[in-house]
């Protein structure tokens, strides 16, 4: 009897409880076959090419394949294992091949081209024109106009890129998991929060060891760098973190970085672009390399003098406090935190009891309810891929809007960082309304047997950030899935996420969720004022750091030749030269673990965090002027930004919401880098 494959049955929410790793390969093979048949049907259709029988038919093809891929690749990020990683190496080339077969299908492109060139003779809606333009550009930007020989090389490049970026991510995860610092004497952990020590003790016990095992997971690494009095411990952790995939072992990523950069440049050249960045920026608000570079330089011009002054202040403080004469990178977070406590009398550990994870989630939901009339009902009947995952049904009034998956704690099979993804996109086609299934994944401090999960303030803003992305996906109201939710220009996608962070600094919002987990007392007003006052603390350094990451990204991807570039560290040092304020560490390298640009989608796009900050600072000024829970402003924002997705060019959407172009001064004022 043939075993039933749950991935090949009709399902709404992913059938996680029935899934086994062995289901994926046959499911991919079958759904790829089905998708190819759907494409063939479009090509062989004897009717004259039309928007409906070509563009819409293509838009809704491969639906099952897309759903299976979303499940598989999210598991590979959030709950992976060696079998899944091995499978990813087999499946990724199959998907690259399918994608190339699709984009290099001459018969299909000819039909798309006919519809595209005939569009002035039809009364298409704005959304239809946007979809048509997007599909036509997607084909031309991926080789549809190339000759056969060049198309063949493009296929090879895409397959190699797919495998190399996968390997890059696997190496970073392996290096993160392989690092263990075993501490026997508790005195060495002086200054570290009790919750972190308890977590390290539990980790040691799980591994059959006495004492404490420290890992590179963010909830362990960040507090150690901020609070450990033991300078040598900070140094060991810093070197461990900064040397990920840069050691002389099987997980070294140097050749992978160079290979990805070389392949991306060759691909861009094949398509008629001078660099990978030129190729990427054609589909961004920034449009050109010089616009990105002048944008970053303008911000750096304001931030660097402030950063230099702040760094000098920290060094003087470290010298006066502990006689530190040779100030190093592993000292920065520690003395910065101590100085912050001294200046603002604000201790992160004193704040944490007011930010219990579930309480923060409920407060975040309440803020969303006030702004957008949304409610969240926990629903444990929805299947999950790990016991830590919690699910909610989301309603607008009484109408079901979306499903939200929330996965908040680190574990060995989960990559670092925080992200939003979807298992199903929203669309509304010919009366068929499909609502989205959205997931936010973070790495927050785990609860212990004595204490619940208590967040740092930085973790609170991270949660709000990812939830802002989720709101973009959940509120989507478009006809076509590929224009839905966060399917927007990359330098616009961070607006909803970064805008949400602003509510974390407002008294009216904090009072809804910042409540002591034992006494239920609201965070005292003096702490709220201190959070507000300290929000610009070391902003020059923070801004300079973000600009430096954007510059490193462009240093790799604005290259017009890779000749002579064979040393990853040397190239990185050159990119960081204008922003480096502390002595370099020889055996540390950021590029070899910079997943955003070598595994995620941020290549030539890291600048977009700062770009979107300009938008969010300007957008929040309107909320501040009218009231942070003003219904009219929230409605305008929801209608023009959250619901529209990629159906309208983002500059137009923003002006519809704000009534004017964004003002870059709003960001600099908020950051305290120019007078308010």
JSON list of N, CA and C in Angstrom, two decimals, residues 417-488:
[
{"chain": "A", "resi": 417, "resn": "UNK", "atom": "N", "xyz": [19.27, 35.35, 15.23]},
{"chain": "A", "resi": 417, "resn": "UNK", "atom": "CA", "xyz": [18.58, 36.51, 14.67]},
{"chain": "A", "resi": 417, "resn": "UNK", "atom": "C", "xyz": [17.08, 36.42, 14.80]},
{"chain": "A", "resi": 418, "resn": "UNK", "atom": "N", "xyz": [16.38, 37.26, 14.03]},
{"chain": "A", "resi": 418, "resn": "UNK", "atom": "CA", "xyz": [14.93, 37.33, 14.08]},
{"chain": "A", "resi": 418, "resn": "UNK", "atom": "C", "xyz": [14.42, 37.61, 12.68]},
{"chain": "A", "resi": 419, "resn": "UNK", "atom": "N", "xyz": [13.29, 37.01, 12.32]},
{"chain": "A", "resi": 419, "resn": "UNK", "atom": "CA", "xyz": [12.77, 37.22, 10.96]},
{"chain": "A", "resi": 419, "resn": "UNK", "atom": "C", "xyz": [11.27, 36.96, 10.90]},
{"chain": "A", "resi": 420, "resn": "UNK", "atom": "N", "xyz": [10.65, 37.43, 9.84]},
{"chain": "A", "resi": 420, "resn": "UNK", "atom": "CA", "xyz": [9.25, 37.15, 9.54]},
{"chain": "A", "resi": 420, "resn": "UNK", "atom": "C", "xyz": [9.19, 36.38, 8.23]},
{"chain": "A", "resi": 421, "resn": "UNK", "atom": "N", "xyz": [8.29, 35.40, 8.16]},
{"chain": "A", "resi": 421, "resn": "UNK", "atom": "CA", "xyz": [8.10, 34.66, 6.92]},
{"chain": "A", "resi": 421, "resn": "UNK", "atom": "C", "xyz": [6.62, 34.33, 6.77]},
{"chain": "A", "resi": 422, "resn": "UNK", "atom": "N", "xyz": [6.23, 33.81, 5.61]},
{"chain": "A", "resi": 422, "resn": "UNK", "atom": "CA", "xyz": [4.83, 33.41, 5.44]},
{"chain": "A", "resi": 422, "resn": "UNK", "atom": "C", "xyz": [4.76, 31.95, 4.98]},
{"chain": "A", "resi": 423, "resn": "UNK", "atom": "N", "xyz": [3.72, 31.27, 5.40]},
{"chain": "A", "resi": 423, "resn": "UNK", "atom": "CA", "xyz": [3.41, 29.93, 4.91]},
{"chain": "A", "resi": 423, "resn": "UNK", "atom": "C", "xyz": [2.37, 29.99, 3.79]},
{"chain": "A", "resi": 424, "resn": "UNK", "atom": "N", "xyz": [1.63, 31.10, 3.78]},
{"chain": "A", "resi": 424, "resn": "UNK", "atom": "CA", "xyz": [0.66, 31.30, 2.70]},
{"chain": "A", "resi": 424, "resn": "UNK", "atom": "C", "xyz": [0.46, 32.80, 2.55]},
{"chain": "A", "resi": 425, "resn": "UNK", "atom": "N", "xyz": [0.48, 33.29, 1.31]},
{"chain": "A", "resi": 425, "resn": "UNK", "atom": "CA", "xyz": [0.27, 34.72, 1.07]},
{"chain": "A", "resi": 425, "resn": "UNK", "atom": "C", "xyz": [-1.21, 35.01, 0.87]},
{"chain": "A", "resi": 426, "resn": "UNK", "atom": "N", "xyz": [-1.55, 36.28, 1.09]},
{"chain": "A", "resi": 426, "resn": "UNK", "atom": "CA", "xyz": [-2.93, 36.72, 0.86]},
{"chain": "A", "resi": 426, "resn": "UNK", "atom": "C", "xyz": [-3.16, 36.98, -0.62]},
{"chain": "A", "resi": 427, "resn": "UNK", "atom": "N", "xyz": [-4.36, 36.67, -1.09]},
{"chain": "A", "resi": 427, "resn": "UNK", "atom": "CA", "xyz": [-4.80, 37.16, -2.40]},
{"chain": "A", "resi": 427, "resn": "UNK", "atom": "C", "xyz": [-6.32, 37.08, -2.46]},
{"chain": "A", "resi": 428, "resn": "UNK", "atom": "N", "xyz": [-6.88, 37.79, -3.41]},
{"chain": "A", "resi": 428, "resn": "UNK", "atom": "CA", "xyz": [-8.35, 37.83, -3.54]},
{"chain": "A", "resi": 428, "resn": "UNK", "atom": "C", "xyz": [-8.68, 37.86, -5.02]},
{"chain": "A", "resi": 429, "resn": "UNK", "atom": "N", "xyz": [-8.86, 36.68, -5.59]},
{"chain": "A", "resi": 429, "resn": "UNK", "atom": "CA", "xyz": [-9.00, 36.56, -7.04]},
{"chain": "A", "resi": 429, "resn": "UNK", "atom": "C", "xyz": [-10.32, 35.91, -7.40]},
{"chain": "A", "resi": 430, "resn": "UNK", "atom": "N", "xyz": [-11.08, 36.62, -8.24]},
{"chain": "A", "resi": 430, "resn": "UNK", "atom": "CA", "xyz": [-12.37, 36.12, -8.74]},
{"chain": "A", "resi": 430, "resn": "UNK", "atom": "C", "xyz": [-13.24, 35.57, -7.61]},
{"chain": "A", "resi": 431, "resn": "UNK", "atom": "N", "xyz": [-13.34, 36.37, -6.56]},
{"chain": "A", "resi": 431, "resn": "UNK", "atom": "CA", "xyz": [-14.21, 36.00, -5.44]},
{"chain": "A", "resi": 431, "resn": "UNK", "atom": "C", "xyz": [-13.60, 35.01, -4.46]},
{"chain": "A", "resi": 432, "resn": "UNK", "atom": "N", "xyz": [-12.40, 34.52, -4.76]},
{"chain": "A", "resi": 432, "resn": "UNK", "atom": "CA", "xyz": [-11.75, 33.58, -3.84]},
{"chain": "A", "resi": 432, "resn": "UNK", "atom": "C", "xyz": [-10.80, 34.36, -2.93]},
{"chain": "A", "resi": 433, "resn": "UNK", "atom": "N", "xyz": [-11.16, 34.41, -1.67]},
{"chain": "A", "resi": 433, "resn": "UNK", "atom": "CA", "xyz": [-10.38, 35.17, -0.69]},
{"chain": "A", "resi": 433, "resn": "UNK", "atom": "C", "xyz": [-9.48, 34.22, 0.09]},
{"chain": "A", "resi": 434, "resn": "UNK", "atom": "N", "xyz": [-8.18, 34.37, -0.04]},
{"chain": "A", "resi": 434, "resn": "UNK", "atom": "CA", "xyz": [-7.22, 33.58, 0.75]},
{"chain": "A", "resi": 434, "resn": "UNK", "atom": "C", "xyz": [-6.53, 34.50, 1.74]},
{"chain": "A", "resi": 435, "resn": "UNK", "atom": "N", "xyz": [-6.58, 34.14, 3.01]},
{"chain": "A", "resi": 435, "resn": "UNK", "atom": "CA", "xyz": [-5.94, 34.97, 4.03]},
{"chain": "A", "resi": 435, "resn": "UNK", "atom": "C", "xyz": [-4.58, 34.38, 4.39]},
{"chain": "A", "resi": 436, "resn": "UNK", "atom": "N", "xyz": [-3.64, 35.23, 4.79]},
{"chain": "A", "resi": 436, "resn": "UNK", "atom": "CA", "xyz": [-2.25, 34.78, 4.97]},
{"chain": "A", "resi": 436, "resn": "UNK", "atom": "C", "xyz": [-1.99, 34.01, 6.26]},
{"chain": "A", "resi": 437, "resn": "UNK", "atom": "N", "xyz": [-0.92, 33.22, 6.21]},
{"chain": "A", "resi": 437, "resn": "UNK", "atom": "CA", "xyz": [-0.41, 32.53, 7.40]},
{"chain": "A", "resi": 437, "resn": "UNK", "atom": "C", "xyz": [1.02, 33.02, 7.60]},
{"chain": "A", "resi": 438, "resn": "UNK", "atom": "N", "xyz": [1.22, 33.69, 8.71]},
{"chain": "A", "resi": 438, "resn": "UNK", "atom": "CA", "xyz": [2.44, 34.49, 8.92]},
{"chain": "A", "resi": 438, "resn": "UNK", "atom": "C", "xyz": [3.20, 33.96, 10.14]},
{"chain": "A", "resi": 439, "resn": "UNK", "atom": "N", "xyz": [4.52, 33.97, 10.07]},
{"chain": "A", "resi": 439, "resn": "UNK", "atom": "CA", "xyz": [5.33, 33.47, 11.19]},
{"chain": "A", "resi": 439, "resn": "UNK", "atom": "C", "xyz": [6.39, 34.49, 11.58]},
{"chain": "A", "resi": 440, "resn": "UNK", "atom": "N", "xyz": [6.53, 34.73, 12.90]},
{"chain": "A", "resi": 440, "resn": "UNK", "atom": "CA", "xyz": [7.67, 35.52, 13.37]},
{"chain": "A", "resi": 440, "resn": "UNK", "atom": "C", "xyz": [8.55, 34.61, 14.22]},
{"chain": "A", "resi": 441, "resn": "UNK", "atom": "N", "xyz": [9.86, 34.68, 13.96]},
{"chain": "A", "resi": 441, "resn": "UNK", "atom": "CA", "xyz": [10.83, 33.81, 14.62]},
{"chain": "A", "resi": 441, "resn": "UNK", "atom": "C", "xyz": [11.90, 34.68, 15.27]},
{"chain": "A", "resi": 442, "resn": "UNK", "atom": "N", "xyz": [12.13, 34.48, 16.57]},
{"chain": "A", "resi": 442, "resn": "UNK", "atom": "CA", "xyz": [13.13, 35.28, 17.29]},
{"chain": "A", "resi": 442, "resn": "UNK", "atom": "C", "xyz": [13.97, 34.36, 18.16]},
{"chain": "A", "resi": 443, "resn": "UNK", "atom": "N", "xyz": [14.94, 34.93, 18.85]},
{"chain": "A", "resi": 443, "resn": "UNK", "atom": "CA", "xyz": [15.79, 34.17, 19.78]},
{"chain": "A", "resi": 443, "resn": "UNK", "atom": "C", "xyz": [15.88, 34.92, 21.11]},
{"chain": "A", "resi": 444, "resn": "UNK", "atom": "N", "xyz": [14.83, 34.79, 21.93]},
{"chain": "A", "resi": 444, "resn": "UNK", "atom": "CA", "xyz": [14.78, 35.50, 23.20]},
{"chain": "A", "resi": 444, "resn": "UNK", "atom": "C", "xyz": [15.15, 34.57, 24.36]},
{"chain": "A", "resi": 445, "resn": "UNK", "atom": "N", "xyz": [15.54, 35.19, 25.47]},
{"chain": "A", "resi": 445, "resn": "UNK", "atom": "CA", "xyz": [15.90, 34.45, 26.67]},
{"chain": "A", "resi": 445, "resn": "UNK", "atom": "C", "xyz": [14.82, 33.43, 27.03]},
{"chain": "A", "resi": 446, "resn": "UNK", "atom": "N", "xyz": [15.25, 32.20, 27.27]},
{"chain": "A", "resi": 446, "resn": "UNK", "atom": "CA", "xyz": [14.30, 31.14, 27.63]},
{"chain": "A", "resi": 446, "resn": "UNK", "atom": "C", "xyz": [13.83, 31.31, 29.07]},
{"chain": "A", "resi": 447, "resn": "UNK", "atom": "N", "xyz": [12.60, 30.86, 29.36]},
{"chain": "A", "resi": 447, "resn": "UNK", "atom": "CA", "xyz": [12.19, 30.83, 30.77]},
{"chain": "A", "resi": 447, "resn": "UNK", "atom": "C", "xyz": [12.98, 29.74, 31.51]},
{"chain": "A", "resi": 448, "resn": "UNK", "atom": "N", "xyz": [13.15, 29.91, 32.82]},
{"chain": "A", "resi": 448, "resn": "UNK", "atom": "CA", "xyz": [13.79, 28.87, 33.63]},
{"chain": "A", "resi": 448, "resn": "UNK", "atom": "C", "xyz": [12.72, 28.35, 34.60]},
{"chain": "A", "resi": 449, "resn": "UNK", "atom": "N", "xyz": [13.09, 27.40, 35.45]},
{"chain": "A", "resi": 449, "resn": "UNK", "atom": "CA", "xyz": [12.08, 26.88, 36.37]},
{"chain": "A", "resi": 449, "resn": "UNK", "atom": "C", "xyz": [11.68, 27.93, 37.41]},
{"chain": "A", "resi": 450, "resn": "UNK", "atom": "N", "xyz": [12.55, 28.93, 37.63]},
{"chain": "A", "resi": 450, "resn": "UNK", "atom": "CA", "xyz": [12.25, 29.97, 38.62]},
{"chain": "A", "resi": 450, "resn": "UNK", "atom": "C", "xyz": [11.66, 31.24, 38.01]},
{"chain": "A", "resi": 451, "resn": "UNK", "atom": "N", "xyz": [12.01, 31.50, 36.75]},
{"chain": "A", "resi": 451, "resn": "UNK", "atom": "CA", "xyz": [11.60, 32.79, 36.16]},
{"chain": "A", "resi": 451, "resn": "UNK", "atom": "C", "xyz": [11.03, 32.59, 34.77]},
{"chain": "A", "resi": 452, "resn": "UNK", "atom": "N", "xyz": [10.03, 33.42, 34.41]},
{"chain": "A", "resi": 452, "resn": "UNK", "atom": "CA", "xyz": [9.53, 33.38, 33.04]},
{"chain": "A", "resi": 452, "resn": "UNK", "atom": "C", "xyz": [10.56, 34.04, 32.10]},
{"chain": "A", "resi": 453, "resn": "UNK", "atom": "N", "xyz": [10.25, 34.09, 30.83]},
{"chain": "A", "resi": 453, "resn": "UNK", "atom": "CA", "xyz": [11.13, 34.75, 29.86]},
{"chain": "A", "resi": 453, "resn": "UNK", "atom": "C", "xyz": [11.02, 36.25, 30.06]},
{"chain": "A", "resi": 454, "resn": "UNK", "atom": "N", "xyz": [12.11, 36.86, 30.54]},
{"chain": "A", "resi": 454, "resn": "UNK", "atom": "CA", "xyz": [12.15, 38.31, 30.77]},
{"chain": "A", "resi": 454, "resn": "UNK", "atom": "C", "xyz": [13.03, 38.92, 29.68]},
{"chain": "A", "resi": 455, "resn": "UNK", "atom": "N", "xyz": [12.49, 39.92, 28.99]},
{"chain": "A", "resi": 455, "resn": "UNK", "atom": "CA", "xyz": [13.18, 40.50, 27.84]},
{"chain": "A", "resi": 455, "resn": "UNK", "atom": "C", "xyz": [14.01, 41.71, 28.22]},
{"chain": "A", "resi": 456, "resn": "UNK", "atom": "N", "xyz": [15.11, 41.89, 27.54]},
{"chain": "A", "resi": 456, "resn": "UNK", "atom": "CA", "xyz": [15.81, 43.16, 27.61]},
{"chain": "A", "resi": 456, "resn": "UNK", "atom": "C", "xyz": [14.99, 44.17, 26.79]},
{"chain": "A", "resi": 457, "resn": "UNK", "atom": "N", "xyz": [15.24, 45.44, 26.97]},
{"chain": "A", "resi": 457, "resn": "UNK", "atom": "CA", "xyz": [14.50, 46.43, 26.19]},
{"chain": "A", "resi": 457, "resn": "UNK", "atom": "C", "xyz": [14.80, 46.28, 24.70]},
{"chain": "A", "resi": 458, "resn": "UNK", "atom": "N", "xyz": [16.03, 45.90, 24.39]},
{"chain": "A", "resi": 458, "resn": "UNK", "atom": "CA", "xyz": [16.41, 45.68, 23.00]},
{"chain": "A", "resi": 458, "resn": "UNK", "atom": "C", "xyz": [15.60, 44.53, 22.39]},
{"chain": "A", "resi": 459, "resn": "UNK", "atom": "N", "xyz": [15.36, 43.48, 23.19]},
{"chain": "A", "resi": 459, "resn": "UNK", "atom": "CA", "xyz": [14.53, 42.36, 22.72]},
{"chain": "A", "resi": 459, "resn": "UNK", "atom": "C", "xyz": [13.08, 42.80, 22.51]},
{"chain": "A", "resi": 460, "resn": "UNK", "atom": "N", "xyz": [12.62, 43.71, 23.34]},
{"chain": "A", "resi": 460, "resn": "UNK", "atom": "CA", "xyz": [11.25, 44.25, 23.18]},
{"chain": "A", "resi": 460, "resn": "UNK", "atom": "C", "xyz": [11.13, 44.95, 21.82]},
{"chain": "A", "resi": 461, "resn": "UNK", "atom": "N", "xyz": [12.12, 45.78, 21.49]},
{"chain": "A", "resi": 461, "resn": "UNK", "atom": "CA", "xyz": [12.05, 46.49, 20.20]},
{"chain": "A", "resi": 461, "resn": "UNK", "atom": "C", "xyz": [12.20, 45.51, 19.03]},
{"chain": "A", "resi": 462, "resn": "UNK", "atom": "N", "xyz": [13.00, 44.44, 19.22]},
{"chain": "A", "resi": 462, "resn": "UNK", "atom": "CA", "xyz": [13.11, 43.41, 18.18]},
{"chain": "A", "resi": 462, "resn": "UNK", "atom": "C", "xyz": [11.77, 42.74, 17.93]},
{"chain": "A", "resi": 463, "resn": "UNK", "atom": "N", "xyz": [11.05, 42.42, 19.01]},
{"chain": "A", "resi": 463, "resn": "UNK", "atom": "CA", "xyz": [9.73, 41.80, 18.88]},
{"chain": "A", "resi": 463, "resn": "UNK", "atom": "C", "xyz": [8.77, 42.72, 18.12]},
{"chain": "A", "resi": 464, "resn": "UNK", "atom": "N", "xyz": [8.74, 43.99, 18.49]},
{"chain": "A", "resi": 464, "resn": "UNK", "atom": "CA", "xyz": [7.87, 44.95, 17.80]},
{"chain": "A", "resi": 464, "resn": "UNK", "atom": "C", "xyz": [8.27, 45.08, 16.33]},
{"chain": "A", "resi": 465, "resn": "UNK", "atom": "N", "xyz": [9.58, 45.03, 16.06]},
{"chain": "A", "resi": 465, "resn": "UNK", "atom": "CA", "xyz": [10.08, 45.13, 14.68]},
{"chain": "A", "resi": 465, "resn": "UNK", "atom": "C", "xyz": [9.53, 44.00, 13.82]},
{"chain": "A", "resi": 466, "resn": "UNK", "atom": "N", "xyz": [9.72, 42.76, 14.29]},
{"chain": "A", "resi": 466, "resn": "UNK", "atom": "CA", "xyz": [9.24, 41.62, 13.50]},
{"chain": "A", "resi": 466, "resn": "UNK", "atom": "C", "xyz": [7.72, 41.61, 13.39]},
{"chain": "A", "resi": 467, "resn": "UNK", "atom": "N", "xyz": [7.07, 42.08, 14.44]},
{"chain": "A", "resi": 467, "resn": "UNK", "atom": "CA", "xyz": [5.61, 42.15, 14.42]},
{"chain": "A", "resi": 467, "resn": "UNK", "atom": "C", "xyz": [5.13, 43.18, 13.39]},
{"chain": "A", "resi": 468, "resn": "UNK", "atom": "N", "xyz": [5.92, 44.25, 13.20]},
{"chain": "A", "resi": 468, "resn": "UNK", "atom": "CA", "xyz": [5.59, 45.24, 12.16]},
{"chain": "A", "resi": 468, "resn": "UNK", "atom": "C", "xyz": [5.60, 44.60, 10.78]},
{"chain": "A", "resi": 469, "resn": "UNK", "atom": "N", "xyz": [6.61, 43.73, 10.53]},
{"chain": "A", "resi": 469, "resn": "UNK", "atom": "CA", "xyz": [6.63, 42.97, 9.27]},
{"chain": "A", "resi": 469, "resn": "UNK", "atom": "C", "xyz": [5.39, 42.09, 9.16]},
{"chain": "A", "resi": 470, "resn": "UNK", "atom": "N", "xyz": [5.05, 41.44, 10.28]},
{"chain": "A", "resi": 470, "resn": "UNK", "atom": "CA", "xyz": [3.88, 40.54, 10.29]},
{"chain": "A", "resi": 470, "resn": "UNK", "atom": "C", "xyz": [2.60, 41.31, 9.98]},
{"chain": "A", "resi": 471, "resn": "UNK", "atom": "N", "xyz": [2.47, 42.51, 10.52]},
{"chain": "A", "resi": 471, "resn": "UNK", "atom": "CA", "xyz": [1.28, 43.34, 10.24]},
{"chain": "A", "resi": 471, "resn": "UNK", "atom": "C", "xyz": [1.17, 43.67, 8.76]},
{"chain": "A", "resi": 472, "resn": "UNK", "atom": "N", "xyz": [2.31, 43.87, 8.12]},
{"chain": "A", "resi": 472, "resn": "UNK", "atom": "CA", "xyz": [2.34, 44.15, 6.68]},
{"chain": "A", "resi": 472, "resn": "UNK", "atom": "C", "xyz": [1.73, 42.97, 5.92]},
{"chain": "A", "resi": 473, "resn": "UNK", "atom": "N", "xyz": [2.15, 41.75, 6.33]},
{"chain": "A", "resi": 473, "resn": "UNK", "atom": "CA", "xyz": [1.65, 40.54, 5.67]},
{"chain": "A", "resi": 473, "resn": "UNK", "atom": "C", "xyz": [0.19, 40.25, 6.03]},
{"chain": "A", "resi": 474, "resn": "UNK", "atom": "N", "xyz": [-0.16, 40.44, 7.31]},
{"chain": "A", "resi": 474, "resn": "UNK", "atom": "CA", "xyz": [-1.50, 40.07, 7.78]},
{"chain": "A", "resi": 474, "resn": "UNK", "atom": "C", "xyz": [-2.60, 40.99, 7.25]},
{"chain": "A", "resi": 475, "resn": "UNK", "atom": "N", "xyz": [-2.27, 42.27, 7.08]},
{"chain": "A", "resi": 475, "resn": "UNK", "atom": "CA", "xyz": [-3.28, 43.24, 6.64]},
{"chain": "A", "resi": 475, "resn": "UNK", "atom": "C", "xyz": [-3.43, 43.33, 5.13]},
{"chain": "A", "resi": 476, "resn": "UNK", "atom": "N", "xyz": [-2.61, 42.58, 4.42]},
{"chain": "A", "resi": 476, "resn": "UNK", "atom": "CA", "xyz": [-2.59, 42.66, 2.95]},
{"chain": "A", "resi": 476, "resn": "UNK", "atom": "C", "xyz": [-3.99, 42.51, 2.37]},
{"chain": "A", "resi": 477, "resn": "UNK", "atom": "N", "xyz": [-4.25, 43.32, 1.34]},
{"chain": "A", "resi": 477, "resn": "UNK", "atom": "CA", "xyz": [-5.56, 43.27, 0.68]},
{"chain": "A", "resi": 477, "resn": "UNK", "atom": "C", "xyz": [-5.37, 43.54, -0.81]},
{"chain": "A", "resi": 478, "resn": "UNK", "atom": "N", "xyz": [-4.81, 42.54, -1.50]},
{"chain": "A", "resi": 478, "resn": "UNK", "atom": "CA", "xyz": [-4.51, 42.70, -2.92]},
{"chain": "A", "resi": 478, "resn": "UNK", "atom": "C", "xyz": [-5.12, 41.54, -3.71]},
{"chain": "A", "resi": 479, "resn": "UNK", "atom": "N", "xyz": [-5.13, 41.69, -5.02]},
{"chain": "A", "resi": 479, "resn": "UNK", "atom": "CA", "xyz": [-5.68, 40.63, -5.88]},
{"chain": "A", "resi": 479, "resn": "UNK", "atom": "C", "xyz": [-4.68, 39.49, -6.07]},
{"chain": "A", "resi": 480, "resn": "UNK", "atom": "N", "xyz": [-3.40, 39.85, -6.22]},
{"chain": "A", "resi": 480, "resn": "UNK", "atom": "CA", "xyz": [-2.40, 38.86, -6.61]},
{"chain": "A", "resi": 480, "resn": "UNK", "atom": "C", "xyz": [-1.39, 38.58, -5.49]},
{"chain": "A", "resi": 481, "resn": "UNK", "atom": "N", "xyz": [-1.06, 37.29, -5.27]},
{"chain": "A", "resi": 481, "resn": "UNK", "atom": "CA", "xyz": [-0.16, 36.94, -4.16]},
{"chain": "A", "resi": 481, "resn": "UNK", "atom": "C", "xyz": [1.24, 37.54, -4.28]},
{"chain": "A", "resi": 482, "resn": "UNK", "atom": "N", "xyz": [1.76, 37.68, -5.51]},
{"chain": "A", "resi": 482, "resn": "UNK", "atom": "CA", "xyz": [3.14, 38.17, -5.63]},
{"chain": "A", "resi": 482, "resn": "UNK", "atom": "C", "xyz": [3.25, 39.68, -5.41]},
{"chain": "A", "resi": 483, "resn": "UNK", "atom": "N", "xyz": [2.10, 40.36, -5.25]},
{"chain": "A", "resi": 483, "resn": "UNK", "atom": "CA", "xyz": [2.12, 41.80, -4.93]},
{"chain": "A", "resi": 483, "resn": "UNK", "atom": "C", "xyz": [1.62, 42.05, -3.51]},
{"chain": "A", "resi": 484, "resn": "UNK", "atom": "N", "xyz": [1.46, 40.97, -2.74]},
{"chain": "A", "resi": 484, "resn": "UNK", "atom": "CA", "xyz": [0.79, 41.04, -1.44]},
{"chain": "A", "resi": 484, "resn": "UNK", "atom": "C", "xyz": [1.78, 41.28, -0.30]},
{"chain": "A", "resi": 485, "resn": "UNK", "atom": "N", "xyz": [1.30, 41.95, 0.75]},
{"chain": "A", "resi": 485, "resn": "UNK", "atom": "CA", "xyz": [2.07, 42.08, 1.99]},
{"chain": "A", "resi": 485, "resn": "UNK", "atom": "C", "xyz": [3.42, 42.73, 1.81]},
{"chain": "A", "resi": 486, "resn": "UNK", "atom": "N", "xyz": [4.47, 42.00, 2.23]},
{"chain": "A", "resi": 486, "resn": "UNK", "atom": "CA", "xyz": [5.84, 42.55, 2.21]},
{"chain": "A", "resi": 486, "resn": "UNK", "atom": "C", "xyz": [6.51, 42.37, 0.85]},
{"chain": "A", "resi": 487, "resn": "UNK", "atom": "N", "xyz": [5.76, 42.04, -0.19]},
{"chain": "A", "resi": 487, "resn": "UNK", "atom": "CA", "xyz": [6.33, 41.92, -1.55]},
{"chain": "A", "resi": 487, "resn": "UNK", "atom": "C", "xyz": [6.48, 43.31, -2.16]},
{"chain": "A", "resi": 488, "resn": "UNK", "atom": "N", "xyz": [7.37, 44.08, -1.57]},
{"chain": "A", "resi": 488, "resn": "UNK", "atom": "CA", "xyz": [7.59, 45.47, -1.99]},
{"chain": "A", "resi": 488, "resn": "UNK", "atom": "C", "xyz": [9.08, 45.67, -2.22]}
]
